[in-house]
mmCIF file of C-alpha atoms and ligand atoms in Angstrom:
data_model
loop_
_atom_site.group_PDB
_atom_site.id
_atom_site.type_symbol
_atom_site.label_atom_id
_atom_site.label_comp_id
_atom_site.label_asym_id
_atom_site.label_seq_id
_atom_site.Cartn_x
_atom_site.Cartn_y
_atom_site.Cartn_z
ATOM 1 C CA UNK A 1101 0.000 0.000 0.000
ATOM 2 C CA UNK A 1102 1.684 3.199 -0.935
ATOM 3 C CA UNK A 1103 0.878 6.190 1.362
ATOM 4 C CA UNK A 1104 -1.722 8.583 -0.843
ATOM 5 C CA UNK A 1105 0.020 11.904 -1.105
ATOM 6 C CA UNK A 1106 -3.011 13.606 -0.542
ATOM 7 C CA UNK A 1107 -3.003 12.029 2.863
ATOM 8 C CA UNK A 1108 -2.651 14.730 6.340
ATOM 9 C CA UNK A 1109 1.219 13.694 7.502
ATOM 10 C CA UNK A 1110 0.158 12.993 10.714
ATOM 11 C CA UNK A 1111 -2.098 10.054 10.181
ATOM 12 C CA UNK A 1112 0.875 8.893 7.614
ATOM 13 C CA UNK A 1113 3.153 9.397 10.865
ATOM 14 C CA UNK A 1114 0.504 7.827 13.287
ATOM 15 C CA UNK A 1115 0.693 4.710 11.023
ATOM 16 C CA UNK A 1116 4.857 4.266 10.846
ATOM 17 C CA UNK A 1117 4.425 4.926 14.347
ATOM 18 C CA UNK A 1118 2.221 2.185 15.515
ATOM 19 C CA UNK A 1119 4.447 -0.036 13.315
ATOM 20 C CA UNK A 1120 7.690 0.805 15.293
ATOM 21 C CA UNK A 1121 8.166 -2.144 17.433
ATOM 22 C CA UNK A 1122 10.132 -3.696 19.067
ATOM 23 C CA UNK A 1123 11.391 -6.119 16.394
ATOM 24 C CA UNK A 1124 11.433 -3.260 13.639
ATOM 25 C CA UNK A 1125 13.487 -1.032 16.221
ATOM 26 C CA UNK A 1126 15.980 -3.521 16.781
ATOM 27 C CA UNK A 1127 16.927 -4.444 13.299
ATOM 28 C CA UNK A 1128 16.969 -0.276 12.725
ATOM 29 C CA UNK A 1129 19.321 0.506 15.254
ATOM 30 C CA UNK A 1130 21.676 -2.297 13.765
ATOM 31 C CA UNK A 1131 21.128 -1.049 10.784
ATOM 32 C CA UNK A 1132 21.507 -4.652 9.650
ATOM 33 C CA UNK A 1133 19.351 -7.664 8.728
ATOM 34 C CA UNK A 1134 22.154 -10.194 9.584
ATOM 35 C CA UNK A 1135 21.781 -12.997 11.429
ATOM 36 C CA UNK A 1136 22.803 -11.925 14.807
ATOM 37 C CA UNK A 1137 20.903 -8.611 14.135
ATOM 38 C CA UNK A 1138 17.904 -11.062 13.958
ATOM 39 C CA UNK A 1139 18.594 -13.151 16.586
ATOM 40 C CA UNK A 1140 18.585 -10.100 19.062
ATOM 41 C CA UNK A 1141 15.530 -8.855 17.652
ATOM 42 C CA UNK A 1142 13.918 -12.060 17.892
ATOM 43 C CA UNK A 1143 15.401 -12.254 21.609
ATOM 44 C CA UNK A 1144 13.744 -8.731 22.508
ATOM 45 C CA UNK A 1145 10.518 -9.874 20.839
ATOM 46 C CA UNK A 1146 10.189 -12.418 23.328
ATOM 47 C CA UNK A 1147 11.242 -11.029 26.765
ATOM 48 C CA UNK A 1148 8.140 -8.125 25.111
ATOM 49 C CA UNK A 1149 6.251 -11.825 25.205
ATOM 50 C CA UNK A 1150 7.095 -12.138 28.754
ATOM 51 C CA UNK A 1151 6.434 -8.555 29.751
ATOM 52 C CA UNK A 1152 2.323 -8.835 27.876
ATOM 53 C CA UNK A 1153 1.630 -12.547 29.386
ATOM 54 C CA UNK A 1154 2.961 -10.675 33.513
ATOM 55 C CA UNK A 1155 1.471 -7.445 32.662
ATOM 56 C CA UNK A 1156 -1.992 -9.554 31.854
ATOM 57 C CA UNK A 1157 -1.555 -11.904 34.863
ATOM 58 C CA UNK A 1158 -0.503 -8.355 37.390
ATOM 59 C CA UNK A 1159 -3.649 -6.175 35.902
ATOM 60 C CA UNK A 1160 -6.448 -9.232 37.136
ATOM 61 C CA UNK A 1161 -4.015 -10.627 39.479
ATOM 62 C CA UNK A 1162 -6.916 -9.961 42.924
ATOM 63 C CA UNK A 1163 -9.805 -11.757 40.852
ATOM 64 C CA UNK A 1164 -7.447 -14.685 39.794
ATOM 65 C CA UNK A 1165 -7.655 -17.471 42.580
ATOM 66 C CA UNK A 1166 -3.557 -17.967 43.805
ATOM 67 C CA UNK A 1167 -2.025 -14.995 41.906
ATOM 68 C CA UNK A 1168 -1.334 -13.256 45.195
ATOM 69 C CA UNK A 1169 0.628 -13.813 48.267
ATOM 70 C CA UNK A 1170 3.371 -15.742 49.383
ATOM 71 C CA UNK A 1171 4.240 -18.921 48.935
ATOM 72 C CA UNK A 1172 5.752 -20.079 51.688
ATOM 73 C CA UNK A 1173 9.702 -21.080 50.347
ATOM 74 C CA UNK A 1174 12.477 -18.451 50.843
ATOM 75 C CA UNK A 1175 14.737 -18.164 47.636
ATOM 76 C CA UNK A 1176 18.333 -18.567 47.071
ATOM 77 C CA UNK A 1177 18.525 -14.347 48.494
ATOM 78 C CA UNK A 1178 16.763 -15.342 51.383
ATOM 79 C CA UNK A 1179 13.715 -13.558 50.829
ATOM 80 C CA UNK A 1180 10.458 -15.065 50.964
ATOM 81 C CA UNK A 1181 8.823 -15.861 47.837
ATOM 82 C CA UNK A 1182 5.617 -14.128 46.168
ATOM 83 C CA UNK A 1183 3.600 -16.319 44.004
ATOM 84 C CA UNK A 1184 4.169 -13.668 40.904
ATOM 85 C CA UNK A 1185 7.396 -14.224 41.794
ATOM 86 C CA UNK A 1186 7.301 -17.858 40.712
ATOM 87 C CA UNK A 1187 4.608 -17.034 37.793
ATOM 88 C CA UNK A 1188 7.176 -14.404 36.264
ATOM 89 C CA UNK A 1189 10.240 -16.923 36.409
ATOM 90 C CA UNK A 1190 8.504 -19.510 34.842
ATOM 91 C CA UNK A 1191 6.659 -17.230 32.118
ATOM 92 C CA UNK A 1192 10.286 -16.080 31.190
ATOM 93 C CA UNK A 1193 11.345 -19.753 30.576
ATOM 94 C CA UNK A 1194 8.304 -20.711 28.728
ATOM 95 C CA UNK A 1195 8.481 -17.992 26.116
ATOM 96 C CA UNK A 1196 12.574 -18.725 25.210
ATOM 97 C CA UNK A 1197 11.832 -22.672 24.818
ATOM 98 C CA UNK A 1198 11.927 -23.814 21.314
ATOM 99 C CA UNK A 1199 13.700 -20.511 20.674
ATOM 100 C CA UNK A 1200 17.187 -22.298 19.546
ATOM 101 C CA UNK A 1201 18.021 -18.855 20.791
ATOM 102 C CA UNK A 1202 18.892 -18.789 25.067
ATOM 103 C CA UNK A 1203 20.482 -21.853 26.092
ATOM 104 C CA UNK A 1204 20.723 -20.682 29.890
ATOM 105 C CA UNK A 1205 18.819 -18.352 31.854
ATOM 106 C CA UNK A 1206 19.859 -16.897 35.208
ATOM 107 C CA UNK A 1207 17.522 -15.509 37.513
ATOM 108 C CA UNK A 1208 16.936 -14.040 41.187
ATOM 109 C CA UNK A 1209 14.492 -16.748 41.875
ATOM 110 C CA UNK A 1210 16.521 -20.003 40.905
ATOM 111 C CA UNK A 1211 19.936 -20.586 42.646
ATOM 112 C CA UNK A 1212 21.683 -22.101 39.559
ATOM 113 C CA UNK A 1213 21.810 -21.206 36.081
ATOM 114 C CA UNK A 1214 18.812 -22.548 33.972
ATOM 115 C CA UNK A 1215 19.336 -24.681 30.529
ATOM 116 C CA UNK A 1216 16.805 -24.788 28.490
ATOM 117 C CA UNK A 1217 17.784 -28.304 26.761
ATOM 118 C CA UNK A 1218 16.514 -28.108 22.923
ATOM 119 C CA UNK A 1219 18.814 -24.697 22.847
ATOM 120 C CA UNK A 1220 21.755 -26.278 24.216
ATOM 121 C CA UNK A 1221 24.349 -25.863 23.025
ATOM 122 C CA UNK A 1222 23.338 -23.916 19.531
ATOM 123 C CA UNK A 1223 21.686 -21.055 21.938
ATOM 124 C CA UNK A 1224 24.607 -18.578 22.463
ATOM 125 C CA UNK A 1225 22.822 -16.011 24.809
ATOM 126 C CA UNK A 1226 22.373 -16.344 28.210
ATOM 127 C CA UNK A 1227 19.250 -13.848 29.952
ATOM 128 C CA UNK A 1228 19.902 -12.768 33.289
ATOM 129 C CA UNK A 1229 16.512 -11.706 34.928
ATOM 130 C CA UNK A 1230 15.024 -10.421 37.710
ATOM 131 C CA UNK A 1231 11.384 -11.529 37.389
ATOM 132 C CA UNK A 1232 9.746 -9.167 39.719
ATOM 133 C CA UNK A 1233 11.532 -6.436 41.070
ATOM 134 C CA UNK A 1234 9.742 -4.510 43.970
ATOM 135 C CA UNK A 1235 7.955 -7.979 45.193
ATOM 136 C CA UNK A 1236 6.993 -5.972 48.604
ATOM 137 C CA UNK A 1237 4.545 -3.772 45.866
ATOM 138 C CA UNK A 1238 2.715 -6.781 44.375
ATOM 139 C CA UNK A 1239 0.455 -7.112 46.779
ATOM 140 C CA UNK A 1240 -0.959 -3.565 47.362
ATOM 141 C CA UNK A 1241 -1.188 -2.886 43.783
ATOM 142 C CA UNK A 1242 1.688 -0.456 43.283
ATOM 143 C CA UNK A 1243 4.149 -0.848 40.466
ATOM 144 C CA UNK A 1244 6.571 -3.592 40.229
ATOM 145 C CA UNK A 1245 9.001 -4.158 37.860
ATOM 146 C CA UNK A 1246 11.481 -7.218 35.972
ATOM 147 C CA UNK A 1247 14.856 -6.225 35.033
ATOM 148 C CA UNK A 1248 16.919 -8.189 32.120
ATOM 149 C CA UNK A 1249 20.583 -8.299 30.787
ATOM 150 C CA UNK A 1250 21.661 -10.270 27.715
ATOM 151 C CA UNK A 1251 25.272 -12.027 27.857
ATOM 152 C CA UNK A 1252 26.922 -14.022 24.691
ATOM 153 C CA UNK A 1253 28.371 -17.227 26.381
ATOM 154 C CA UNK A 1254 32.029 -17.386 26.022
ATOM 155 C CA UNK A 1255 33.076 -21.377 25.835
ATOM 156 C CA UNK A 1256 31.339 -24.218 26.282
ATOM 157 C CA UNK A 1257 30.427 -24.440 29.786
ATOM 158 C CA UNK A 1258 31.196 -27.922 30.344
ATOM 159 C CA UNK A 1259 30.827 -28.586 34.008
ATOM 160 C CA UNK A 1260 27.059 -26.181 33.976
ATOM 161 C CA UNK A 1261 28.147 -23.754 36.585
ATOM 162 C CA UNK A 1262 27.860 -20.749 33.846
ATOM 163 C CA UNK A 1263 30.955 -19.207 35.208
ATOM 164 C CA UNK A 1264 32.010 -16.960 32.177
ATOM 165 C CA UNK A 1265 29.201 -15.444 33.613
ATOM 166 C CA UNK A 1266 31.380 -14.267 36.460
ATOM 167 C CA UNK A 1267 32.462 -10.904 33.861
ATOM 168 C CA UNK A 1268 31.792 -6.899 33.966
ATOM 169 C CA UNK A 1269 29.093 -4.860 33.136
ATOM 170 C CA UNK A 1270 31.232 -4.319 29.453
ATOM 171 C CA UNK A 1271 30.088 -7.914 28.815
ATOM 172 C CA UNK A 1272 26.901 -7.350 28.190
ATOM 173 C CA UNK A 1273 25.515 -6.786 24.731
ATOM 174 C CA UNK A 1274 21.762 -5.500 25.856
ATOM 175 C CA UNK A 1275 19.889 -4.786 28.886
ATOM 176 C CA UNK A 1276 16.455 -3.225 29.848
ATOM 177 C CA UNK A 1277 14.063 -3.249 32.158
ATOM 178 C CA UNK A 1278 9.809 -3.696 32.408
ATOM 179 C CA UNK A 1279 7.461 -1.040 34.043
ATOM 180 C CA UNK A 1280 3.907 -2.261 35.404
ATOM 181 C CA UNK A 1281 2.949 0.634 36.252
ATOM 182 C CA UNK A 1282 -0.159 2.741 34.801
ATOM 183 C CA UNK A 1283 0.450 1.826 31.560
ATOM 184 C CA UNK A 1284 3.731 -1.057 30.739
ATOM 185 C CA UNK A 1285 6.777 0.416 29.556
ATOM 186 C CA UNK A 1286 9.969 -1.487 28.287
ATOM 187 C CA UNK A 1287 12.933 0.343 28.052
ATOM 188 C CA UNK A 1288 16.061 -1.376 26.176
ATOM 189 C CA UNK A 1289 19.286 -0.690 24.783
ATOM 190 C CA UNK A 1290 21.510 -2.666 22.936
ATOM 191 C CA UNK A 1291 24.084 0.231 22.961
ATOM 192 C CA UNK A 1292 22.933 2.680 20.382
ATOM 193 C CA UNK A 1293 21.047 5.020 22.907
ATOM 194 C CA UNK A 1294 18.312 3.861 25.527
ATOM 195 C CA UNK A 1295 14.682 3.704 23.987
ATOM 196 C CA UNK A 1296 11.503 3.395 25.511
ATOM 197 C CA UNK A 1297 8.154 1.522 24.086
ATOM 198 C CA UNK A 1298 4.661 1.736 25.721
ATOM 199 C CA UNK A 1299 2.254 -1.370 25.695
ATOM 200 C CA UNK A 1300 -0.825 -0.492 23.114
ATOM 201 C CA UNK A 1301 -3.417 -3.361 24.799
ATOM 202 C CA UNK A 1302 -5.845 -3.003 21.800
ATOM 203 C CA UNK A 1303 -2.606 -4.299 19.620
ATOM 204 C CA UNK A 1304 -1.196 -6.480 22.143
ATOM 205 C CA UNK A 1305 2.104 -4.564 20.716
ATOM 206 C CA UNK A 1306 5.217 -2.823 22.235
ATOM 207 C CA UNK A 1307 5.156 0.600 20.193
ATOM 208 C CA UNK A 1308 7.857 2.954 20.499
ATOM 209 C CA UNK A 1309 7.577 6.412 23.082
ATOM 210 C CA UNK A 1310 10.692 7.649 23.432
ATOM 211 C CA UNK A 1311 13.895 7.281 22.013
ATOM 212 C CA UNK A 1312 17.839 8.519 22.839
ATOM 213 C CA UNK A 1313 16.972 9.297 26.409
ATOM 214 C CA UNK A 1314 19.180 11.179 28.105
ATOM 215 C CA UNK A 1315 18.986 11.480 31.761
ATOM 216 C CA UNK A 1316 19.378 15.119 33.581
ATOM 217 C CA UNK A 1317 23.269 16.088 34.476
ATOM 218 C CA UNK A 1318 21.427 17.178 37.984
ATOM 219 C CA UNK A 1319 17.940 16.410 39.483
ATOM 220 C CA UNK A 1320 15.681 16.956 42.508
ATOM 221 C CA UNK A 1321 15.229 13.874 43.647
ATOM 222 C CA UNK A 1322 17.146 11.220 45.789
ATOM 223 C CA UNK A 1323 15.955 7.839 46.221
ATOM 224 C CA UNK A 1324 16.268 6.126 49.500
ATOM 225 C CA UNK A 1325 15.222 4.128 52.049
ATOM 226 C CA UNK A 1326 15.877 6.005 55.083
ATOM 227 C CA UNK A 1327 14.419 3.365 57.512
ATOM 228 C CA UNK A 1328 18.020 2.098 57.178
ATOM 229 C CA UNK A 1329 19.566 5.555 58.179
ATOM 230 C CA UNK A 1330 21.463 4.038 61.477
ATOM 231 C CA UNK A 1331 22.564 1.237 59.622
ATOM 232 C CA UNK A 1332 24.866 3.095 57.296
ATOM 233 C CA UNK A 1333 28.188 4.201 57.014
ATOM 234 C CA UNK A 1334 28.601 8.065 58.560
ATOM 235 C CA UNK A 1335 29.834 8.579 55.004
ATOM 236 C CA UNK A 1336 26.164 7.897 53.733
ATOM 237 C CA UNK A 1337 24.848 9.955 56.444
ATOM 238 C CA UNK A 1338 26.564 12.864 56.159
ATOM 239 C CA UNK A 1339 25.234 12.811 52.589
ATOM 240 C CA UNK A 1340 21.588 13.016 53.674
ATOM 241 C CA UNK A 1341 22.094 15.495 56.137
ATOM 242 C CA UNK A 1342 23.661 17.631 53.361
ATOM 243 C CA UNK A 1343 20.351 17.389 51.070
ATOM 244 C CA UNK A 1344 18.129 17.534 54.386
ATOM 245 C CA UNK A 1345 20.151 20.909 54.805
ATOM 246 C CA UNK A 1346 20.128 22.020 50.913
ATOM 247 C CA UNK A 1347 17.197 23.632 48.733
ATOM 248 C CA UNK A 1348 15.856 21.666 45.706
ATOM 249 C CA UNK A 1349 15.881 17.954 47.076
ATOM 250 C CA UNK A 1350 13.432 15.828 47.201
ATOM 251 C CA UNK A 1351 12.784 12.505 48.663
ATOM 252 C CA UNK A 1352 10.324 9.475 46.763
ATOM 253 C CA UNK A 1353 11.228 6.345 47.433
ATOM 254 C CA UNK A 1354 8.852 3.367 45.860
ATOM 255 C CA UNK A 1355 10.179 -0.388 46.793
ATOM 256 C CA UNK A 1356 10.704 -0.775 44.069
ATOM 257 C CA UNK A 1357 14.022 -0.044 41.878
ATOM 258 C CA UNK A 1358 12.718 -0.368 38.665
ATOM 259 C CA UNK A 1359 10.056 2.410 39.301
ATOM 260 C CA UNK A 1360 12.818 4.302 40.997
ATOM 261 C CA UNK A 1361 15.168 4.180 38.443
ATOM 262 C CA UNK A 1362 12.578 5.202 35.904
ATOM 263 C CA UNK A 1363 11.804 8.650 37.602
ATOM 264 C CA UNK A 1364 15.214 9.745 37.872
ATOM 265 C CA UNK A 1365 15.895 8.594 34.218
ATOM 266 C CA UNK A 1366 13.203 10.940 33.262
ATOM 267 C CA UNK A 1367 13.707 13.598 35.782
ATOM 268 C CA UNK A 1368 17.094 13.624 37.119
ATOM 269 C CA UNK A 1369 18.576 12.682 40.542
ATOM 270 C CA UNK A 1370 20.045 9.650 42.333
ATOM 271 C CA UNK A 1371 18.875 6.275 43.613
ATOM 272 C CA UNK A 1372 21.101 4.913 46.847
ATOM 273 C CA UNK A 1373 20.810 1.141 48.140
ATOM 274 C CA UNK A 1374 24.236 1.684 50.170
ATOM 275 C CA UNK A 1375 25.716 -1.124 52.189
ATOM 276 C CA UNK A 1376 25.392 -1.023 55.897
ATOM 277 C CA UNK A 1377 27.408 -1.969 58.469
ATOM 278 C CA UNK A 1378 26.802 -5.588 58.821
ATOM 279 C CA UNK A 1379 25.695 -6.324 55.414
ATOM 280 C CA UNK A 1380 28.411 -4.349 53.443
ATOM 281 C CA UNK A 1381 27.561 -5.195 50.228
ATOM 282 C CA UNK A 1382 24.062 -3.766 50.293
ATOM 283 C CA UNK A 1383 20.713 -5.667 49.138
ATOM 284 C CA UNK A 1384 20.790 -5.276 44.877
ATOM 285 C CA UNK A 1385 22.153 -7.824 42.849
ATOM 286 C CA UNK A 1386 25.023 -7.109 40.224
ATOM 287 C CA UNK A 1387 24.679 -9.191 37.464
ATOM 288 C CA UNK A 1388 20.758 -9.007 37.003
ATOM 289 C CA UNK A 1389 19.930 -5.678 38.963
ATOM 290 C CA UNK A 1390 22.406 -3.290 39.434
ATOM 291 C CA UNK A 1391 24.810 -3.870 36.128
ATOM 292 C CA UNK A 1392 21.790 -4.104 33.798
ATOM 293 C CA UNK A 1393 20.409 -0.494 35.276
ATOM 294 C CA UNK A 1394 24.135 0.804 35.079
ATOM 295 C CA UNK A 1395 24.122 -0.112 31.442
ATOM 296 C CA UNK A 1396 21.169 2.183 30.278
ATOM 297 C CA UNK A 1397 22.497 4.655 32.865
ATOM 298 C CA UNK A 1398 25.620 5.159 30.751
ATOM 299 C CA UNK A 1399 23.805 5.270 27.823
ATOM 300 C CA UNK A 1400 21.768 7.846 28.747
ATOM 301 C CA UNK A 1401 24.716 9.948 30.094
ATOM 302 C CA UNK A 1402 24.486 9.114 33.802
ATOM 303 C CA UNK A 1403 26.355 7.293 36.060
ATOM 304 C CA UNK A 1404 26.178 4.061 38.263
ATOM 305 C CA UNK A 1405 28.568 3.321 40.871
ATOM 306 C CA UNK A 1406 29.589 1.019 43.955
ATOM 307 C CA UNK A 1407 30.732 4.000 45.723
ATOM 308 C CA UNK A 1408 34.354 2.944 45.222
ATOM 309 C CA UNK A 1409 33.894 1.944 41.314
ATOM 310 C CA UNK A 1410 31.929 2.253 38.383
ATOM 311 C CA UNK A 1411 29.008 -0.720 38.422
ATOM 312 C CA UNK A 1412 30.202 -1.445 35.123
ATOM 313 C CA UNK A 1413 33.811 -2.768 35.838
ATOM 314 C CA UNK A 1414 32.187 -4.512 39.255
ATOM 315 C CA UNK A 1415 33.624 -8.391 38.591
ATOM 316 C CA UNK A 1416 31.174 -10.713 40.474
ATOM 317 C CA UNK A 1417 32.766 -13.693 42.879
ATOM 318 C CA UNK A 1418 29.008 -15.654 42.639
ATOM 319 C CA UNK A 1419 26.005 -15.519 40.644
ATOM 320 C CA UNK A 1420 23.995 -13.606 43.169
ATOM 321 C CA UNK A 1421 27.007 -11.526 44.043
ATOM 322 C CA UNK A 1422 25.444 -8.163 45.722
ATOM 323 C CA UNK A 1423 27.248 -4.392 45.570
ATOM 324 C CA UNK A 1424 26.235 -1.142 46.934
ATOM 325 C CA UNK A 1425 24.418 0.701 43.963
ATOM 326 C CA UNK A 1426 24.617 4.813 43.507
ATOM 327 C CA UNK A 1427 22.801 5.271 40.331
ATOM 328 C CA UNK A 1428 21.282 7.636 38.254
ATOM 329 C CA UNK A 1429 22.266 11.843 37.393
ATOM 330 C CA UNK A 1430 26.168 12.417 37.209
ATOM 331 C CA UNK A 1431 26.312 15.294 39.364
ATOM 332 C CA UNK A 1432 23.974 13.653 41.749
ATOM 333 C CA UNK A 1433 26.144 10.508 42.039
ATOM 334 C CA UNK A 1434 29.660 12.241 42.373
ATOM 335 C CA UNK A 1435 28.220 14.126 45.325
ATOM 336 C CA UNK A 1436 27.794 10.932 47.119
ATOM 337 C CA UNK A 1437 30.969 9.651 46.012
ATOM 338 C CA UNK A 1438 32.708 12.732 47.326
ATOM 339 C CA UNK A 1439 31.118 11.953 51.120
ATOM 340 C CA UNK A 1440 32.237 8.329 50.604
ATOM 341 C CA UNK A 1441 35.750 9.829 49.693
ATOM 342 C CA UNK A 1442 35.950 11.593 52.218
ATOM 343 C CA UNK A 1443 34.794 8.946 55.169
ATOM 344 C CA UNK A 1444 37.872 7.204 53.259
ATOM 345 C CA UNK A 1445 40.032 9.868 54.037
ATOM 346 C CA UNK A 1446 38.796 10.553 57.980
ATOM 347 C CA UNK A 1447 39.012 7.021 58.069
ATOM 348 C CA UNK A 1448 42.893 6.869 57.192
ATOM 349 C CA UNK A 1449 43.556 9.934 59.183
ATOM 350 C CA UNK A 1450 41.717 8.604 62.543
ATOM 351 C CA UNK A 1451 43.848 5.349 61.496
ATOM 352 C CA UNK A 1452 47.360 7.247 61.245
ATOM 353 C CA UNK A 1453 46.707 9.350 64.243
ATOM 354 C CA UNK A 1454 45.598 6.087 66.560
ATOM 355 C CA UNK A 1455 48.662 4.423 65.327
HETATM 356 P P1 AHG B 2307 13.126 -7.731 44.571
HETATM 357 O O1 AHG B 2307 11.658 -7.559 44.783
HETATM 358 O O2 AHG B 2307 13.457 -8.216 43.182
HETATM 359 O O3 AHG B 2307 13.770 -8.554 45.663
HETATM 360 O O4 AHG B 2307 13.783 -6.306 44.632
HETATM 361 C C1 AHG B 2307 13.495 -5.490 45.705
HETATM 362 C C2 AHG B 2307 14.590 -4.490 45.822
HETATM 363 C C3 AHG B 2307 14.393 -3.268 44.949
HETATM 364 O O5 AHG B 2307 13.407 -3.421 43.985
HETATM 365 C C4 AHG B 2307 14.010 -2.186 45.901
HETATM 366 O O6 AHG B 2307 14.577 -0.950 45.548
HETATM 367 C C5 AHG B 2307 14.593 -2.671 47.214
HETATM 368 O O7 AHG B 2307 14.611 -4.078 47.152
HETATM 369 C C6 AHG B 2307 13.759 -2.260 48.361
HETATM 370 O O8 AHG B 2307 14.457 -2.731 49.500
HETATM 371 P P2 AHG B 2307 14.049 -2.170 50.952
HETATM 372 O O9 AHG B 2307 12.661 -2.670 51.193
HETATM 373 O O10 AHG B 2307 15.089 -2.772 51.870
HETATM 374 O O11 AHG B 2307 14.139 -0.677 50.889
HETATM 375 MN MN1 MN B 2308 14.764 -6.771 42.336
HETATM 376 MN MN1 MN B 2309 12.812 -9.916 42.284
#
């Protein structure tokens, strides 16, 4: 069908808009049909799969009989598990088998690596996943998230531990997260700029929103949960007595990251999960929370850091290996690195004065 001339641009534009998905806007940003460019296309198509079968299950999820609640097991994290927690996992299994695409699948809910058998060995990619993040929210109806990072397996993983997974940030070739929230957003990137794609129900289709984001040098917001204020290094405290003290913060704080992350991708600012005392290495998980998130950060011009390094170079000692996670507005995060620096530095000066 060739567009009639005589046709008003917008509806022309309204058209080759509702036909930019997900698929289409990964084969355009590779600006190549080749066989990897499908494969990753075909790869995003389904985790978009994944998102429409949760988002269905979350919208109806207090008239459908077990979709809420707990159910009773604690996970490999230690966390007690939610029943969408379980749903989620096994949705995101379901839609990559008979995919010849994702041999292995590592997620928050299963304490080893997944192999899906008909794609192993020809399945090079390997999906890290967080199924549900924000599990607390599920519940009470507030917005949840799932958070995803794409790997290439290096080797051939003879012995089934997956440990070439055991790499940086720079290892991964895409990452993204979900959105239930009002409406479901999926924002991706596969390095050429971070995009993000709205769910049209009445198409059942991913259609693109916004594209080349590019998050705020500076925002008003920092993201915390300040129940855990006595827990923390001085360092960490000292930082929120500066913005308690300063004009033009403020405080939201949701449960969950995804949702967090999304406001200060949009609006600027910073998201802290620091490490406490006794737990020093925090609550989020690197290779399926925090390094997937520090990804699209860097692509959209932020920054994501442990608060002694960049997220991105973090090199994980386990699968479920956790870090401190400072993420979102550059500005915002080097002013919490600066306190950090400088609890190094009273530190090493209480140190050389006691010795
Ligand atoms: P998950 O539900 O996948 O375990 O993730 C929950 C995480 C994250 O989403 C959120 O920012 C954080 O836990 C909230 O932790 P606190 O309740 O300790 O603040
Ligand atoms: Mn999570
Ligand atoms: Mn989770």
């Amino acid at each position: 069908m060739t567009a009639d001339i005589n046709q008003p641009l917008d509806q022309e534009y309204a058209l080759d808009r509702d036909c930019t998905t997900l698929s289409r806007h990964v084969l355009q940003q590779l600006q190549s049909f080749s066989a990897e460019a499908q494969d990753l296309s075909a790869i995003m198509n389904r985790i978009a799969l994944a998102a429409k079968l949760i988002s269905r299950r979350l919208t109806r999820a207090g008239l459908v009989e077990g979709a809420l609640g707990f159910t009773g097991n604690v996970n490999v994290q230690g966390e007690s598990v939610k029943k969408m927690d379980v749903y989620a996992n096994d949705v995101f299994i379901s839609v990559f088998k008979q995919s010849g695409l994702v041999c292995r699948l590592a997620s928050e809910e299963m304490d080893k690596p997944y192999y899906i058998p008909e794609n192993c060995p020809i399945g090079r990619y390997t999906l890290l996943y967080d199924p549900i993040d924000g599990s607390s929210n599920v519940d009470i109806n507030l917005n949840v998230g799932a958070i995803f990072s794409i790997r290439k397996q290096e080797g051939d993983d003879i012995d089934g531990d997956a440990r070439d997974l055991l790499q940086n940030g720079h290892q991964q070739i895409a990452a993204g997260y979900v959105l239930y929230g009002p409406s479901t957003v999926l924002v991706y990137s596969i390095g050429r700029g971070v995009h993000a794609f709205t769910l049209d129900p009445s198409l059942g289709e991913f259609i693109l929103s916004s594209e080349n984001i590019q998050v705020p040098q500076h925002g008003p917001v920092y993201s915390v949960n300040e129940g855990n204020f006595w827990q923390w290094e001085d360092s960490i405290r000292n930082y929120i007595r500066y913005v308690h003290r300063h004009e033009g913060y403020t405080a939201r704080y949701g449960g969950a990251l995804v949702g967090d992350f999304h406001r200060i991708l949009f609006q600027g600012g910073v998201f802290l999960y620091p490490g406490t005392i006794k737990k020093p290495e925090g609550k989020l998980r690197l290779l399926y929370e925090s390094a997937p998130l520090a990804y699209l950060i860097e692509q959209a011009g932020g920054k994501a850091s442990t608060g002694t390094q960049k997220i991105m170079d973090a090199v994980p000692k386990e699968l479920h290996a956790r870090t401190p996670l400072f993420i979102g507005s550059k500005e915002d995060v080097e002013l919490v690195e600066s306190f950090i620096e400088e609890g190094v530095r009273d530190k090493k000066e209480t140190t050389m004065a006691h010795s």
